[in-house]
Amino acid sequence: MYKRQRGERASPTTLGLVSRCDMELFPLVVLVAAALCGLVAGFLFGFAVVAMPGLENLSDREFIRAFQVMDRVIQDRQPLFMLVWVGSVVALLVALAMGFQQPDGFTRGLLIAASALYLFGVQVQTARVHIPLNNEIQTVEVEAIGEAEQKQARERFEARWNRSNRIRTAIAVVTMLLLLVVLMRLPAA
């Protein structure tokens, strides 16, 4: 546990949420945040390098149907996926709140950077780009439209989705790495 040095002022708790004894849990919280953000990064990476390149080889009709089926699993709130996705945000925010109690300003800075990157670069980007695109592609009734409309639906979706996913994948990986740096900087218990 961190002991104050002579002359060092006690810092107030962050919104009253973090006590000094909670700080003993800080490394565990950062580890959980890093693991969950890493799982999200891996999920996004899998789409970037396997799923979407594989779907790229399908016809427009097959592409739309395959993506609809995969996305439906997520939209139906698959419990394990939701635990990881939402849990990554919760764990990161708890780590950030606890990080304000850290005596090392660099560690606080890393946590602020990781949180801002992840929240805006992964979560907000998902809400602003991917969810609307996914919802739009879900409305396409491939059996009821012709090949030209299928091609248009795919063109409105695929390039933008892939570009944005590569960006959020990189940001999720950087977030995880920043959290690992935080862990390495923490004093041994």
XYZ file of C-alpha atoms in Angstrom:
189
model
C 0.000 0.000 0.000
C 1.219 3.504 -0.777
C 2.526 5.460 2.208
C 2.692 9.219 2.131
C 6.114 10.783 2.275
C 6.900 13.510 4.805
C 5.470 16.838 3.636
C 3.255 15.242 0.987
C -0.367 16.319 1.085
C -3.138 13.759 1.267
C -5.186 13.746 -1.924
C -8.970 13.790 -1.696
C -10.840 10.746 -2.870
C -12.211 10.849 -6.365
C -15.868 11.775 -5.987
C -15.803 9.880 -2.697
C -15.606 6.616 -4.653
C -12.097 5.516 -3.798
C -10.691 5.020 -0.328
C -7.077 4.335 0.514
C -7.785 0.646 1.158
C -9.423 0.420 -2.282
C -6.078 1.390 -3.747
C -4.781 -2.061 -2.902
C -7.230 -3.291 -5.538
C -5.951 -0.824 -8.123
C -3.538 -3.237 -9.865
C -6.298 -5.831 -10.149
C -8.737 -3.287 -11.600
C -6.150 -2.139 -14.152
C -5.417 -5.768 -15.038
C -9.134 -6.476 -15.567
C -9.493 -3.311 -17.672
C -6.447 -4.285 -19.766
C -7.770 -7.826 -20.245
C -11.262 -6.697 -21.248
C -9.960 -3.951 -23.549
C -7.601 -6.560 -24.985
C -10.499 -8.920 -25.642
C -12.380 -6.122 -27.411
C -9.237 -5.335 -29.421
C -8.964 -9.013 -30.355
C -12.608 -9.139 -31.393
C -12.200 -6.067 -33.597
C -8.895 -7.406 -34.935
C -10.590 -10.695 -35.853
C -13.147 -8.785 -37.885
C -10.422 -6.652 -39.500
C -8.128 -9.474 -40.586
C -10.356 -12.561 -40.878
C -14.117 -11.992 -40.960
C -14.375 -9.012 -43.293
C -11.627 -10.157 -45.698
C -13.408 -13.514 -45.842
C -16.774 -11.899 -46.502
C -15.153 -9.754 -49.191
C -14.996 -12.842 -51.425
C -18.767 -13.371 -51.315
C -21.353 -12.082 -53.732
C -23.267 -8.988 -52.637
C -26.257 -11.092 -51.583
C -24.101 -13.568 -49.637
C -22.080 -10.773 -48.040
C -25.175 -8.978 -46.767
C -26.772 -12.164 -45.440
C -23.576 -13.365 -43.746
C -23.004 -10.011 -42.059
C -26.645 -9.836 -40.985
C -26.371 -13.247 -39.330
C -23.136 -12.398 -37.486
C -24.405 -8.992 -36.402
C -27.705 -10.444 -35.216
C -25.806 -12.467 -32.592
C -24.387 -9.215 -31.202
C -27.641 -7.264 -31.511
C -29.463 -10.012 -29.639
C -27.172 -9.067 -26.728
C -25.100 -12.220 -26.595
C -24.306 -12.318 -22.853
C -20.574 -13.042 -22.988
C -20.010 -10.417 -25.681
C -21.984 -7.846 -23.681
C -20.060 -8.703 -20.506
C -16.751 -8.060 -22.262
C -17.893 -4.988 -24.233
C -19.663 -3.175 -21.373
C -17.273 -4.563 -18.766
C -14.327 -3.010 -20.599
C -15.881 0.442 -20.204
C -16.802 -0.083 -16.550
C -13.387 -1.492 -15.608
C -11.599 1.299 -17.448
C -13.663 4.005 -15.744
C -13.110 2.433 -12.320
C -9.370 2.249 -13.037
C -9.435 5.896 -14.090
C -11.250 6.943 -10.913
C -8.798 4.971 -8.792
C -5.898 6.332 -10.817
C -6.566 9.837 -9.584
C -5.346 8.586 -6.197
C -2.004 7.527 -7.631
C 0.956 9.640 -6.537
C 2.573 9.293 -9.966
C 1.301 11.958 -12.368
C 2.605 10.002 -15.359
C 0.457 7.015 -14.383
C -2.575 9.287 -14.103
C -1.753 10.710 -17.513
C -1.548 7.226 -19.032
C -4.933 6.325 -17.547
C -6.504 9.542 -18.809
C -5.054 8.953 -22.281
C -6.152 5.300 -22.348
C -9.657 6.201 -21.196
C -10.090 9.079 -23.641
C -8.760 7.016 -26.547
C -10.950 4.043 -25.735
C -14.130 5.918 -24.958
C -13.956 8.223 -27.975
C -11.980 6.092 -30.424
C -13.716 2.763 -29.804
C -17.005 3.266 -27.984
C -18.187 6.577 -29.475
C -16.960 5.532 -32.906
C -18.926 2.303 -32.573
C -22.061 4.230 -31.618
C -21.649 6.849 -34.353
C -20.434 4.698 -37.243
C -20.845 0.962 -36.726
C -24.213 0.703 -35.016
C -25.979 2.894 -37.624
C -24.301 0.993 -40.481
C -25.126 -2.354 -38.858
C -28.741 -1.282 -38.326
C -28.994 -0.140 -41.942
C -27.600 -3.405 -43.309
C -30.017 -5.331 -41.062
C -32.958 -3.709 -42.883
C -31.834 -4.928 -46.303
C -34.117 -7.725 -47.499
C -31.829 -9.434 -49.983
C -34.561 -11.759 -51.216
C -36.824 -8.825 -52.064
C -34.351 -6.677 -53.995
C -32.372 -7.085 -57.184
C -28.644 -7.374 -57.713
C -28.198 -3.633 -58.356
C -29.825 -2.730 -55.023
C -27.776 -5.390 -53.240
C -24.601 -3.899 -54.740
C -25.627 -0.389 -53.636
C -26.409 -1.568 -50.095
C -23.015 -3.245 -49.851
C -21.208 -0.201 -51.277
C -22.884 2.108 -48.720
C -21.727 -0.217 -45.948
C -18.513 -2.129 -46.552
C -15.742 0.424 -47.222
C -16.814 2.823 -44.463
C -17.336 0.000 -41.948
C -13.919 -1.554 -42.696
C -12.036 1.763 -42.571
C -13.623 2.714 -39.255
C -13.043 -0.766 -37.833
C -9.326 -0.641 -38.641
C -9.102 2.664 -36.773
C -10.969 1.456 -33.709
C -8.946 -1.778 -33.717
C -5.683 0.177 -33.565
C -7.071 2.429 -30.819
C -8.228 -0.570 -28.757
C -4.767 -2.136 -29.056
C -3.078 1.129 -28.013
C -5.464 1.371 -25.043
C -4.535 -2.112 -23.894
C -0.832 -1.339 -24.264
C -1.178 1.872 -22.239
C -2.892 -0.092 -19.471
C -0.091 -2.653 -19.518
C 2.430 0.177 -19.145
C 0.430 1.406 -16.137
C 0.657 -2.079 -14.617
C 4.405 -2.248 -15.188
C 4.894 1.135 -13.496
C 3.059 0.145 -10.328
C 5.226 -0.687 -7.324
C 5.429 -4.344 -6.360
C 3.096 -5.282 -3.519
